[in-house]
Short mmCIF file of C-alpha atoms in Angstrom, two decimals:
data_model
loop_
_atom_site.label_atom_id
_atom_site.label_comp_id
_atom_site.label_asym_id
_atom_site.label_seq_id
_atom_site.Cartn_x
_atom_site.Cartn_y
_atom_site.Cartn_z
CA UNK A 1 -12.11 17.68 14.40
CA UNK A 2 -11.08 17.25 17.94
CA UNK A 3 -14.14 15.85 20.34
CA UNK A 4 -12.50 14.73 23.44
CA UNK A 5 -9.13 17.83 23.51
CA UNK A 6 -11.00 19.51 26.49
CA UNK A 7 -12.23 16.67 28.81
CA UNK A 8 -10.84 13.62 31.20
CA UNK A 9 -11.73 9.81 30.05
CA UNK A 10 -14.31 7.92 31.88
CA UNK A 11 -13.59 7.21 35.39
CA UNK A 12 -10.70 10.36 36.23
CA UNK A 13 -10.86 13.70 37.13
CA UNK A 14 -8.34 16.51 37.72
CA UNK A 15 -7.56 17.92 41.19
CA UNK A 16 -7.35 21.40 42.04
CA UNK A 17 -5.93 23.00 44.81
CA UNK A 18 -7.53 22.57 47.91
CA UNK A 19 -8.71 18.91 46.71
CA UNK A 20 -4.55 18.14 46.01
CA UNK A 21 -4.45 18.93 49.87
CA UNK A 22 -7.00 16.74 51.26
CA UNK A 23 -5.43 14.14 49.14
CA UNK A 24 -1.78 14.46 50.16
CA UNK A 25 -2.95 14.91 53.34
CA UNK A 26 -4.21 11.34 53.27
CA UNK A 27 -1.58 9.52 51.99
CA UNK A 28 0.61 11.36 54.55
CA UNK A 29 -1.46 10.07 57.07
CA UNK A 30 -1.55 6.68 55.94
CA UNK A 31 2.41 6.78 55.66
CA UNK A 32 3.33 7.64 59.02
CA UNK A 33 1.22 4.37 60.28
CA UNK A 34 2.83 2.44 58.59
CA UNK A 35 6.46 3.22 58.67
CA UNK A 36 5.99 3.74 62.74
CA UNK A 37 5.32 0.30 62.49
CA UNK A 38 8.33 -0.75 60.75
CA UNK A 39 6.99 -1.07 56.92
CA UNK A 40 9.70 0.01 54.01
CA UNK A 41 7.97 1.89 51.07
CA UNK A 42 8.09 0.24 47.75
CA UNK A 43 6.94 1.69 44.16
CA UNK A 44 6.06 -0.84 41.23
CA UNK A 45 5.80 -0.14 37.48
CA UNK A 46 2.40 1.46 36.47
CA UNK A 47 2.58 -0.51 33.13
CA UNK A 48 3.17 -4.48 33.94
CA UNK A 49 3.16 -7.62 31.23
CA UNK A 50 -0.35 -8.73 30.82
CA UNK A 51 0.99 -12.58 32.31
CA UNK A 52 1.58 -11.19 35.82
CA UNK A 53 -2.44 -10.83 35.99
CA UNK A 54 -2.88 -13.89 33.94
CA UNK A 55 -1.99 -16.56 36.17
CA UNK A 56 -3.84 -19.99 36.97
CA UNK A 57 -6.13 -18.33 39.21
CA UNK A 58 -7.57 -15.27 37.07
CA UNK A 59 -7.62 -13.26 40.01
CA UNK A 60 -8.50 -10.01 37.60
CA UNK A 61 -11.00 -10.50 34.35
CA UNK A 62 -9.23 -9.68 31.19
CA UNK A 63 -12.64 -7.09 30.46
CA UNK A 64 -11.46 -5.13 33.54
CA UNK A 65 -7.97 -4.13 32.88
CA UNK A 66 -6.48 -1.31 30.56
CA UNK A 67 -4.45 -3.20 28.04
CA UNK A 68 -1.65 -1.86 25.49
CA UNK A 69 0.82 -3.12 23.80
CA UNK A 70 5.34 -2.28 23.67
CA UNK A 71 7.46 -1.65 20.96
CA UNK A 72 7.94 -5.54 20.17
CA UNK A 73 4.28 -6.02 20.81
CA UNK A 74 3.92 -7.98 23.74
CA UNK A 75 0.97 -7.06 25.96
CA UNK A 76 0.86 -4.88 28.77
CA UNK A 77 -1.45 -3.70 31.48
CA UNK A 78 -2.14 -0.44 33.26
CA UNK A 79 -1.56 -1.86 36.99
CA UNK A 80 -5.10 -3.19 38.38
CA UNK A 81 -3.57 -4.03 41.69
CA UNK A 82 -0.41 -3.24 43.90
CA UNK A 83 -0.43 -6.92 45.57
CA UNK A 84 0.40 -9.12 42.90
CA UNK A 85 3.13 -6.61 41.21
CA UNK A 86 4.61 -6.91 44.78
CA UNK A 87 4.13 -10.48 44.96
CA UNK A 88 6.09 -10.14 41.94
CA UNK A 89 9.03 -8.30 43.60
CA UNK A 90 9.11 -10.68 46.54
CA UNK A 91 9.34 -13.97 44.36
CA UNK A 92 12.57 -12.22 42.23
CA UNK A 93 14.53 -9.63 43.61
CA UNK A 94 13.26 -10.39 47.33
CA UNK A 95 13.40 -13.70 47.19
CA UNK A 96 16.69 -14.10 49.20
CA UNK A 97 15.76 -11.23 51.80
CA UNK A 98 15.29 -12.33 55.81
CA UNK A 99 11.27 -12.92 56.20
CA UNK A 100 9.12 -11.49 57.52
CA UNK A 101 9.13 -8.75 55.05
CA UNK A 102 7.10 -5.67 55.61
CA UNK A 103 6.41 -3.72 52.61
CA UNK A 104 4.37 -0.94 51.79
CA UNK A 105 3.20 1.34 49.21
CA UNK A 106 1.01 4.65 47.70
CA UNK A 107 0.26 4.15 44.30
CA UNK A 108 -2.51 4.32 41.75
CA UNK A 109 -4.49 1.57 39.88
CA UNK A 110 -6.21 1.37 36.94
CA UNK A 111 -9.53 -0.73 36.34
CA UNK A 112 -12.55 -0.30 33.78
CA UNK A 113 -16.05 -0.90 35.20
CA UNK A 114 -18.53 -0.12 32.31
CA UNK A 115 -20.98 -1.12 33.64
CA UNK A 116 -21.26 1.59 36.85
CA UNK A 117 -21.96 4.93 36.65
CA UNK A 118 -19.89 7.86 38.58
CA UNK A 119 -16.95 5.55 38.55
CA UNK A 120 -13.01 5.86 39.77
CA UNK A 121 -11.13 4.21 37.09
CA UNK A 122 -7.87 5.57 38.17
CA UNK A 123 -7.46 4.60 41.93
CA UNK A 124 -4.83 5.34 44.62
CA UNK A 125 -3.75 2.66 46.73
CA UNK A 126 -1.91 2.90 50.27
CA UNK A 127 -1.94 -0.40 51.91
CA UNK A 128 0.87 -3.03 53.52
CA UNK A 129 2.01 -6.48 52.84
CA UNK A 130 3.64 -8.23 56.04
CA UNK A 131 5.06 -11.63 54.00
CA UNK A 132 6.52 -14.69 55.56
CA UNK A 133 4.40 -14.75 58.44
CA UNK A 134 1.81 -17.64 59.09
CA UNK A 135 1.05 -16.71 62.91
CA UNK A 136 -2.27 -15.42 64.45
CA UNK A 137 0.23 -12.25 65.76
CA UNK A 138 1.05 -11.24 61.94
CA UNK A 139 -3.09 -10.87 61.69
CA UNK A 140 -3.42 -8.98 64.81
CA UNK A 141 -1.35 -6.43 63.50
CA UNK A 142 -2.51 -6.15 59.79
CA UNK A 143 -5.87 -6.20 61.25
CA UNK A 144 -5.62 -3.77 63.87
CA UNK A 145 -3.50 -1.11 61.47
CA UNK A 146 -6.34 -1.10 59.52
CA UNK A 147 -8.18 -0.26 62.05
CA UNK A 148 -5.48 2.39 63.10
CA UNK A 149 -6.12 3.84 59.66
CA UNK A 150 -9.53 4.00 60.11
CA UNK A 151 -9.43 5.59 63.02
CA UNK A 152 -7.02 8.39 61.83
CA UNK A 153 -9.49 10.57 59.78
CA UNK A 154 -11.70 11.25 62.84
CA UNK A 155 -15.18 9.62 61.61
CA UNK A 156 -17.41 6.83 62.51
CA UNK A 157 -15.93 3.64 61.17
CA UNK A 158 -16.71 -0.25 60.80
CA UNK A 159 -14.77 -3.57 60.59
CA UNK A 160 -16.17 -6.38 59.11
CA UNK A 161 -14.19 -9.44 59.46
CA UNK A 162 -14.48 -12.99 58.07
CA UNK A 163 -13.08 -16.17 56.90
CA UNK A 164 -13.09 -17.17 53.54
CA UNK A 165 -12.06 -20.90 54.98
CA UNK A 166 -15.79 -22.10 55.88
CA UNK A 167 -17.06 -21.11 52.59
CA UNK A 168 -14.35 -22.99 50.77
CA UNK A 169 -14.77 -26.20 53.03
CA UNK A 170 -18.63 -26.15 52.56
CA UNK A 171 -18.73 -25.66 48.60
CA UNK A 172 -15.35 -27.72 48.32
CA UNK A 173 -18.57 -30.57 49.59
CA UNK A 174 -20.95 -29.56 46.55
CA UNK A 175 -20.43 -31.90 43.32
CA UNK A 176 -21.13 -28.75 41.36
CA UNK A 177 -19.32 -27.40 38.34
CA UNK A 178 -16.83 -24.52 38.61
CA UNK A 179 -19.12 -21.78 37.78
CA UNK A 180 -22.04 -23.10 39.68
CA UNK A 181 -20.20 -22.80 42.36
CA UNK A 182 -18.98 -18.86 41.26
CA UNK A 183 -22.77 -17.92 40.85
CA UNK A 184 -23.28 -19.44 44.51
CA UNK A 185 -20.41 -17.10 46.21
CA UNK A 186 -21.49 -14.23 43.99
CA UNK A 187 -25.25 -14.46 45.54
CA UNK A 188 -23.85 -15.11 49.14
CA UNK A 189 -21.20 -12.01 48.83
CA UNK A 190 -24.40 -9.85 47.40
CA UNK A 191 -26.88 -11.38 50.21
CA UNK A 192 -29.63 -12.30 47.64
CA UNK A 193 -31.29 -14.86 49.58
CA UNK A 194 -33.88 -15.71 47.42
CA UNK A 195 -31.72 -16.48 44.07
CA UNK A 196 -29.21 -18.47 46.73
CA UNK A 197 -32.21 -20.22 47.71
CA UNK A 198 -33.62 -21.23 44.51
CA UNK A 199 -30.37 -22.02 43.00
CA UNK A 200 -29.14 -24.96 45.95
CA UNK A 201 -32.62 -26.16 45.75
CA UNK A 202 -31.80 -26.94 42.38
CA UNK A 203 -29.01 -29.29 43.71
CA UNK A 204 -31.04 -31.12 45.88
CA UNK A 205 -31.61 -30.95 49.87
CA UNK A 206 -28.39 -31.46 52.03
CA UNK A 207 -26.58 -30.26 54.93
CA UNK A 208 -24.13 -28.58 52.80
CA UNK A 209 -26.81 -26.51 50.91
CA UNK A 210 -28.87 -25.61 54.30
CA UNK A 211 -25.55 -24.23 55.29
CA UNK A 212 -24.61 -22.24 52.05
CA UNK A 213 -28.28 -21.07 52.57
CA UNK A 214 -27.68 -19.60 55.93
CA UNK A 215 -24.23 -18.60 55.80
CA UNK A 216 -25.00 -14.75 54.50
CA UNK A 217 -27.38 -14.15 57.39
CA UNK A 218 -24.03 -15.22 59.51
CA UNK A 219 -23.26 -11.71 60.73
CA UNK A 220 -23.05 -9.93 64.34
CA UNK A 221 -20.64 -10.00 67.21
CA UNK A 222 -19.07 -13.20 69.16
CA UNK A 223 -22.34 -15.21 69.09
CA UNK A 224 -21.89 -16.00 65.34
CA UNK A 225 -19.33 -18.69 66.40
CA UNK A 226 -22.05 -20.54 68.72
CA UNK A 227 -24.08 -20.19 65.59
CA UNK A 228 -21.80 -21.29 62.75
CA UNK A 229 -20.60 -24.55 64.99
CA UNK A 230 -24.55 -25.55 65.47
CA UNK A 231 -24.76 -25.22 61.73
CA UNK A 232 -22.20 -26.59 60.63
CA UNK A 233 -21.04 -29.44 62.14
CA UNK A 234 -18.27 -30.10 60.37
CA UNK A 235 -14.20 -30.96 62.12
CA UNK A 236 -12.63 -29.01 59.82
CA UNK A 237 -15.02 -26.26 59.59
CA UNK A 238 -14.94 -25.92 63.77
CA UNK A 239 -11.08 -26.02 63.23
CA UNK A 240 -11.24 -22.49 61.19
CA UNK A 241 -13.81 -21.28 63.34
CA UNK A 242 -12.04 -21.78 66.42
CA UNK A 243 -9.14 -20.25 64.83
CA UNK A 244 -11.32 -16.77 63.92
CA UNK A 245 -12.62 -16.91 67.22
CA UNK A 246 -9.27 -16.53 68.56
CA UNK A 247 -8.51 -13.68 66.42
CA UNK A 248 -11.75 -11.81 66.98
CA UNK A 249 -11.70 -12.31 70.95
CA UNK A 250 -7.91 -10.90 71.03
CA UNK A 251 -8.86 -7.92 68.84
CA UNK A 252 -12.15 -6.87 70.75
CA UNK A 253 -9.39 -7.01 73.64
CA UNK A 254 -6.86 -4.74 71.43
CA UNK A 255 -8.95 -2.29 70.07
CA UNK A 256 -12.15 -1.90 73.13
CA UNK A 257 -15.51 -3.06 73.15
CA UNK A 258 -16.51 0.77 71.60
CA UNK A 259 -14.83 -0.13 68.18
CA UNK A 260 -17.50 -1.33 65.57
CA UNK A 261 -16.37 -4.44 64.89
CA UNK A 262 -18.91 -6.97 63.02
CA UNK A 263 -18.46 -10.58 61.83
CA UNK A 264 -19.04 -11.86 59.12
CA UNK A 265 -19.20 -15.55 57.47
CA UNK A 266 -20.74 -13.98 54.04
CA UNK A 267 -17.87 -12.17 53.27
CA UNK A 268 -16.71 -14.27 49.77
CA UNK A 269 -15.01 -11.82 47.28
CA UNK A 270 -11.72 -13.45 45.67
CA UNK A 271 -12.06 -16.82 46.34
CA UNK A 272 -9.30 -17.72 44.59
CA UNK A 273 -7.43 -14.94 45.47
CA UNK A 274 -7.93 -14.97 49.71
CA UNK A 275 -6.72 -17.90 51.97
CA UNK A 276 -7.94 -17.15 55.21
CA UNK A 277 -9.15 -14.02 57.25
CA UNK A 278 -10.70 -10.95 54.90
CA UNK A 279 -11.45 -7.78 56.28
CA UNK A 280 -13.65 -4.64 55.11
CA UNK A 281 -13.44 -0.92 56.39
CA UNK A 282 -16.39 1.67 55.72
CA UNK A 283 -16.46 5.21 56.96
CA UNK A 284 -20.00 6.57 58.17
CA UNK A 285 -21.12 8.90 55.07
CA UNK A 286 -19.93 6.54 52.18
CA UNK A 287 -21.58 3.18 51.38
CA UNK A 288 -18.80 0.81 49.63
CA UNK A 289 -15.98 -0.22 51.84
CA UNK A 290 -12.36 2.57 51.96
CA UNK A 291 -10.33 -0.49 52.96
CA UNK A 292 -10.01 -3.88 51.90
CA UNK A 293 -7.67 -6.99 52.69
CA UNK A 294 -7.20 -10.44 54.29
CA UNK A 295 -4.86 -13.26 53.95
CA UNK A 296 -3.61 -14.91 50.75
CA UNK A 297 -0.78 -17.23 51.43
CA UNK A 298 -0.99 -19.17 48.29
CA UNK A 299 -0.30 -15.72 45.56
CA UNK A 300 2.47 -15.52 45.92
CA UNK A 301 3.34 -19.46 45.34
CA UNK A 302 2.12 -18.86 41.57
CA UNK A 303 5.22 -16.62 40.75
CA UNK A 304 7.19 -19.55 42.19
CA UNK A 305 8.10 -18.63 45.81
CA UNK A 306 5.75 -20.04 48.19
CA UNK A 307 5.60 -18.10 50.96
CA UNK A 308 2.31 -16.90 53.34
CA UNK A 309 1.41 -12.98 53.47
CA UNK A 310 -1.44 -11.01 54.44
CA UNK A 311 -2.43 -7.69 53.68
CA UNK A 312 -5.02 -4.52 53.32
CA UNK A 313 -5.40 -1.78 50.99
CA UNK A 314 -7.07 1.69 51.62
CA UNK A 315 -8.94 3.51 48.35
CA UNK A 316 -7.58 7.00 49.22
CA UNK A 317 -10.41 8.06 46.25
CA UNK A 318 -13.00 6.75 48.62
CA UNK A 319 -11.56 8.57 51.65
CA UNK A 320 -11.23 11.76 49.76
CA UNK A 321 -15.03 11.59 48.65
CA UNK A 322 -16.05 11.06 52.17
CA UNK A 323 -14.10 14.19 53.68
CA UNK A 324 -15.05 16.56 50.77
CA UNK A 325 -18.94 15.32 50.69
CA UNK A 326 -18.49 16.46 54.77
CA UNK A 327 -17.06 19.53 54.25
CA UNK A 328 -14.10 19.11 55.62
CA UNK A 329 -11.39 21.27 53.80
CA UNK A 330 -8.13 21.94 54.92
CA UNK A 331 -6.76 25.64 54.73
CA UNK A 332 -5.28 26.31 51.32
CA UNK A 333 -2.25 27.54 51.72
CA UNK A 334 -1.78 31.71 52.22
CA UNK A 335 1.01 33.70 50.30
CA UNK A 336 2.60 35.77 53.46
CA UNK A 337 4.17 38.42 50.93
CA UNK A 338 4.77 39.35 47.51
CA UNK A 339 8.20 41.07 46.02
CA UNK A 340 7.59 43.89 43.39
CA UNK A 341 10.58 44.83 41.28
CA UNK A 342 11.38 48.17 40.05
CA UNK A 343 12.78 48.13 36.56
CA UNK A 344 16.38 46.79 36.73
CA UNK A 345 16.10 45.22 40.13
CA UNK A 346 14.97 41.67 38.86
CA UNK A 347 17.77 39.78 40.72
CA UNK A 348 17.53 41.81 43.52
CA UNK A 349 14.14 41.30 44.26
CA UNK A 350 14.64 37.11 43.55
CA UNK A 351 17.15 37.66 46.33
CA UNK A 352 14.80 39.31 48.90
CA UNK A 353 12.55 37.24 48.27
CA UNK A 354 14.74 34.31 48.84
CA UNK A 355 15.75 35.47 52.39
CA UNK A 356 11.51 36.16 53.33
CA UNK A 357 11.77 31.98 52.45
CA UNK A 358 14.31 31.67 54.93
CA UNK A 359 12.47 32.60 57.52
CA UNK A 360 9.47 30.12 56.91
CA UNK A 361 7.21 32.62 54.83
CA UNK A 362 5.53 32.00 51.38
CA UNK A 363 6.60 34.74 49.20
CA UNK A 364 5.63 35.30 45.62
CA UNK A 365 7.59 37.08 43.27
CA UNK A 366 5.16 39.92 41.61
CA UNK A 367 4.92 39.40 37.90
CA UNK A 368 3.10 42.61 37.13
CA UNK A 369 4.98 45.88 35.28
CA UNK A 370 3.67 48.11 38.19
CA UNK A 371 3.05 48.61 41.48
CA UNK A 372 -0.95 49.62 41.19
CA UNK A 373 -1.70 46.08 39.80
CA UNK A 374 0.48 44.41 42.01
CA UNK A 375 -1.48 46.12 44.68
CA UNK A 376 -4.77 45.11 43.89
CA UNK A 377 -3.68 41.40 43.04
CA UNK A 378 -2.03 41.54 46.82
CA UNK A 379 -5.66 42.70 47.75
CA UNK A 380 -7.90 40.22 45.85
CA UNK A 381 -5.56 37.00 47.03
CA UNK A 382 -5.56 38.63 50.61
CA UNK A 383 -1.64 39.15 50.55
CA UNK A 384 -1.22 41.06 53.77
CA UNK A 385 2.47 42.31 52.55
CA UNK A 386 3.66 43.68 49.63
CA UNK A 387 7.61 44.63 49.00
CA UNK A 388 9.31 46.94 46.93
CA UNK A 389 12.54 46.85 45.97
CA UNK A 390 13.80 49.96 43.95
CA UNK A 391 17.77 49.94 43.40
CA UNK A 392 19.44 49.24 46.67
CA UNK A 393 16.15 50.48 48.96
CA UNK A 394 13.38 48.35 49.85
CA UNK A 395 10.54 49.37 51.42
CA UNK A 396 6.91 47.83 52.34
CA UNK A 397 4.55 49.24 50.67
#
């Protein structure tokens, strides 16, 4: 007996119509900002060996990915991620091409959560990788494309930007173990100030864990630097702030003192996976972030190339769910005329309708056996023309 023959697994749906639109619509969008600024598309394998997500780092639990195995039964994975496949690309066949490179892509992922509900397993990805590039100028423009994407679907939108650099110098201080220290970025990146509290407590009273303690609450506009230094008085630390100040001060410049742009210093997903400056975009109307990226100039060193890159991603799912829970439809569509053949005048009327395509209309061919139906399928799918052809006439009818 067949139990699952008439539904989708967990996590994907099917698209019909007007919802294939809005989402072509997007990644068409998304495309023409980034090849205006000079990125070349790129397409990676949907199935990848399990080792390219397997490195020293573990950027990607084993629990989350979709795993299968080939016909000589090595393990594979249903792509999690379009970075490191492309970090992948750059290491081997890239590897002699003149840097920077600028790369880009629209492709889908593939992650299990089990544990939350109403969730997008299968994922498209548009995003860009500028590689090769260690200046404050390659950050500018990642940064501000992202916030050119954004800004292209005509809503209310926010930046968050922050640096993944103080966080590392301050718990690089702690004489902690390894996953001590994960459970301490996990409460900072989640803002639960009273299990952060209670667990540096439990490590005793220091300057580094009155920092850690404060460093969610580390959010706002330009006064957060004045802040963090007063914290944190630390050389190195003041060396990455300055740094992020620099960046923040030249975008407010670039993009206008109107565009929402908020740091950060809690922002600590991927640890091991970011370098430097991470960014977040949300759209007013959907509460997780649409876009997501930063800097991560040591990835690409584990496939054996060590080269600097930076990057964002946009979940075109998460876009899609905001435009569709606002209403905001595009116009299916609409069939300009349909061609009815007369017994005997198949090719004729394949021909006719042929040159009504020529001139830029949609035309259907009428797949009825006579003209009554035709006539009230032309009037139900609001087909303002309907064509005859009967040996060598043809009329409107």
């Amino acid at each position: 007996m067949k139990n699952y023959d008439l539904i989708t697994p967990e996590g994907t749906k099917d698209l019909l119509f007007g919802e294939c639109i809005i989402r072509r619509k997007i990644e068409d969008t998304l495309k023409r900002i980034f090849t205006s600024r000079g990125y070349s598309e790129m397409i990676t394998p949907g199935l990848e060996f399990f080792d390219v997500f397997n490195l020293n780092s573990r950027y990607f639990p084993q629990e989350n990915l979709y795993k299968l195995t080939d016909s000589k039964g090595r393990l594979l994975v249903m792509r999690p991620d379009s970075t490191m496949p492309i970090a992948r690309v750059v290491a081997t066949r890239l590897r002699e091409a003149v840097l920077p490179l600028k790369l880009c892509y629209n492709q889908t992922v593939y992650r299990t959560e089990p544990a939350l509900k109403g969730r997008s397993d299968e994922i498209v990805q548009a995003g860009i990788e500028l590689i090769g590039s260690q200046l404050k100028m390659a950050d500018l423009e990642v940064i501000s494309t992202a916030i050119d994407s954004l800004k292209a679907f005509g809503m209310e939108f926010s930046l968050e930007i922050g640096h993944i650099g103080v966080f590392k110098e301050l718990v690089g201080k702690l004489e902690v173990s390894d996953s001590d220290k994960e459970r301490i970025r996990k409460l900072i990146e989640s803002k639960n100030f009273p299990a952060l509290n209670d667990l540096l407590d439990s490590f005793g009273t220091t300057p580094v864990t009155a920092a850690l303690k404060k460093l969610p609450a580390l959010f706002g506009g330009v006064e957060v630097f004045d802040k963090a230094e007063e914290l944190i008085p630390d050389e190195n630390v003041k060396h990455i702030l300055d740094e992020f100040r620099e960046i923040y001060t030249d975008l407010t410049e670039l993009c206008g003192s109107d565009t929402n742009i908020t740091v950060d210093l809690g922002l600590v997903n991927k640890t091991d996976y970011y370098t430097g400056v991470i960014i977040k975009g949300y759209l007013q109307g959907h509460g997780e972030e649409v876009l997501s990226g930063g800097r991560y100039d040591k990835l690409i060193s584990e496939f054996g190339y060590d080269i600097p890159a930076v990057g964002f991603a946009v979940n075109v799912n998460a876009i899609q769910k905001v435009i569709e829970k606002n209403g905001v439809y595009p116009a299916m569509p609409k069939t300009d005329a349909i061609v009815y053949a007369e017994k005997g005048c198949e090719v004729a009327a394949v021909k006719a309708a042929n040159e009504l395509r020529e001139q830029g209309l949609i035309v259907e061919n009428a797949l009825f056996d006579d003209i009554e139906t035709v006539r009230e399928y032309a009037k139900e799918k609001k087909i303002a023309k309907v064509v005859v052809i009967n040996g060598s006439s043809r009329e409107d009818a």
